[in-house]
Amino acid sequence: MGECENLIKILFVCHGNICRSPMAEFIMKYLVKESGQEGNFFISSAAATNDDTGSDIYPNARTELIKHNIPFESRHARKIKRGEYSQWDYIIGMDNENIDDILYIMGGDKDNKVKLLLEFTGENKEVSDPWYTRNFALAYSEIYRGCGALLKYLNQVKE
């Protein structure tokens, strides 16, 4: 990641890296590109567990991205590693369990990088997990709102 020195580096994390975090990755990439800031960011996603390592985006999550014309690419789920902490400016979890897992894996959060996505909307709320609710439209809506608020926050911090 050495070529990303001056970029804002964001890692989205969910349980398995097949639903919420890849949706957040591709929604954020879309919003950044639409705002003309593509060259200012490095955005990726990962899992807090090994449950789905190697899997692509879950078909229902992919369908939701297609429905909203959000470009995405095939990818492989991966678990975050402790040594990655210093590589990211923001490590964004989708729910409190993800945050707990991230903090455990990373050995804490000394630089205050770990945030809950919907914190940026002013809500103390988790992104609903469509793996259990089967409501991918709701998860998409919450993630889109969270990513929009995150981008707005980052633009204000830059100024």
Short mmCIF file of C-alpha atoms in Angstrom, two decimals, residues 2 10 16 19 30 34-35 62 69 78 88 104 113 119 121 138 147 151 153 155:
data_model
loop_
_atom_site.label_atom_id
_atom_site.label_comp_id
_atom_site.label_asym_id
_atom_site.label_seq_id
_atom_site.Cartn_x
_atom_site.Cartn_y
_atom_site.Cartn_z
CA GLY A 2 3.06 2.26 -0.27
CA ILE A 10 -10.76 3.55 4.55
CA GLY A 16 -17.91 -12.19 6.73
CA CYS A 19 -22.65 -8.48 2.31
CA TYR A 30 -19.09 5.30 -6.28
CA GLU A 34 -19.24 10.97 -8.40
CA SER A 35 -17.82 13.79 -6.27
CA ARG A 62 -24.67 -7.97 -5.67
CA ASN A 69 -26.34 1.13 -10.62
CA ARG A 78 -10.59 -11.76 3.59
CA TRP A 88 -5.69 2.62 7.53
CA TYR A 104 -9.73 -7.51 19.70
CA LYS A 113 -9.58 5.02 13.89
CA GLU A 119 -22.04 7.27 13.77
CA THR A 121 -25.12 10.14 10.38
CA LEU A 138 -32.69 -1.79 4.13
CA CYS A 147 -21.21 6.43 3.36
CA LEU A 151 -17.79 11.48 2.81
CA TYR A 153 -17.43 14.39 7.31
CA ASN A 155 -14.66 16.75 3.23
#
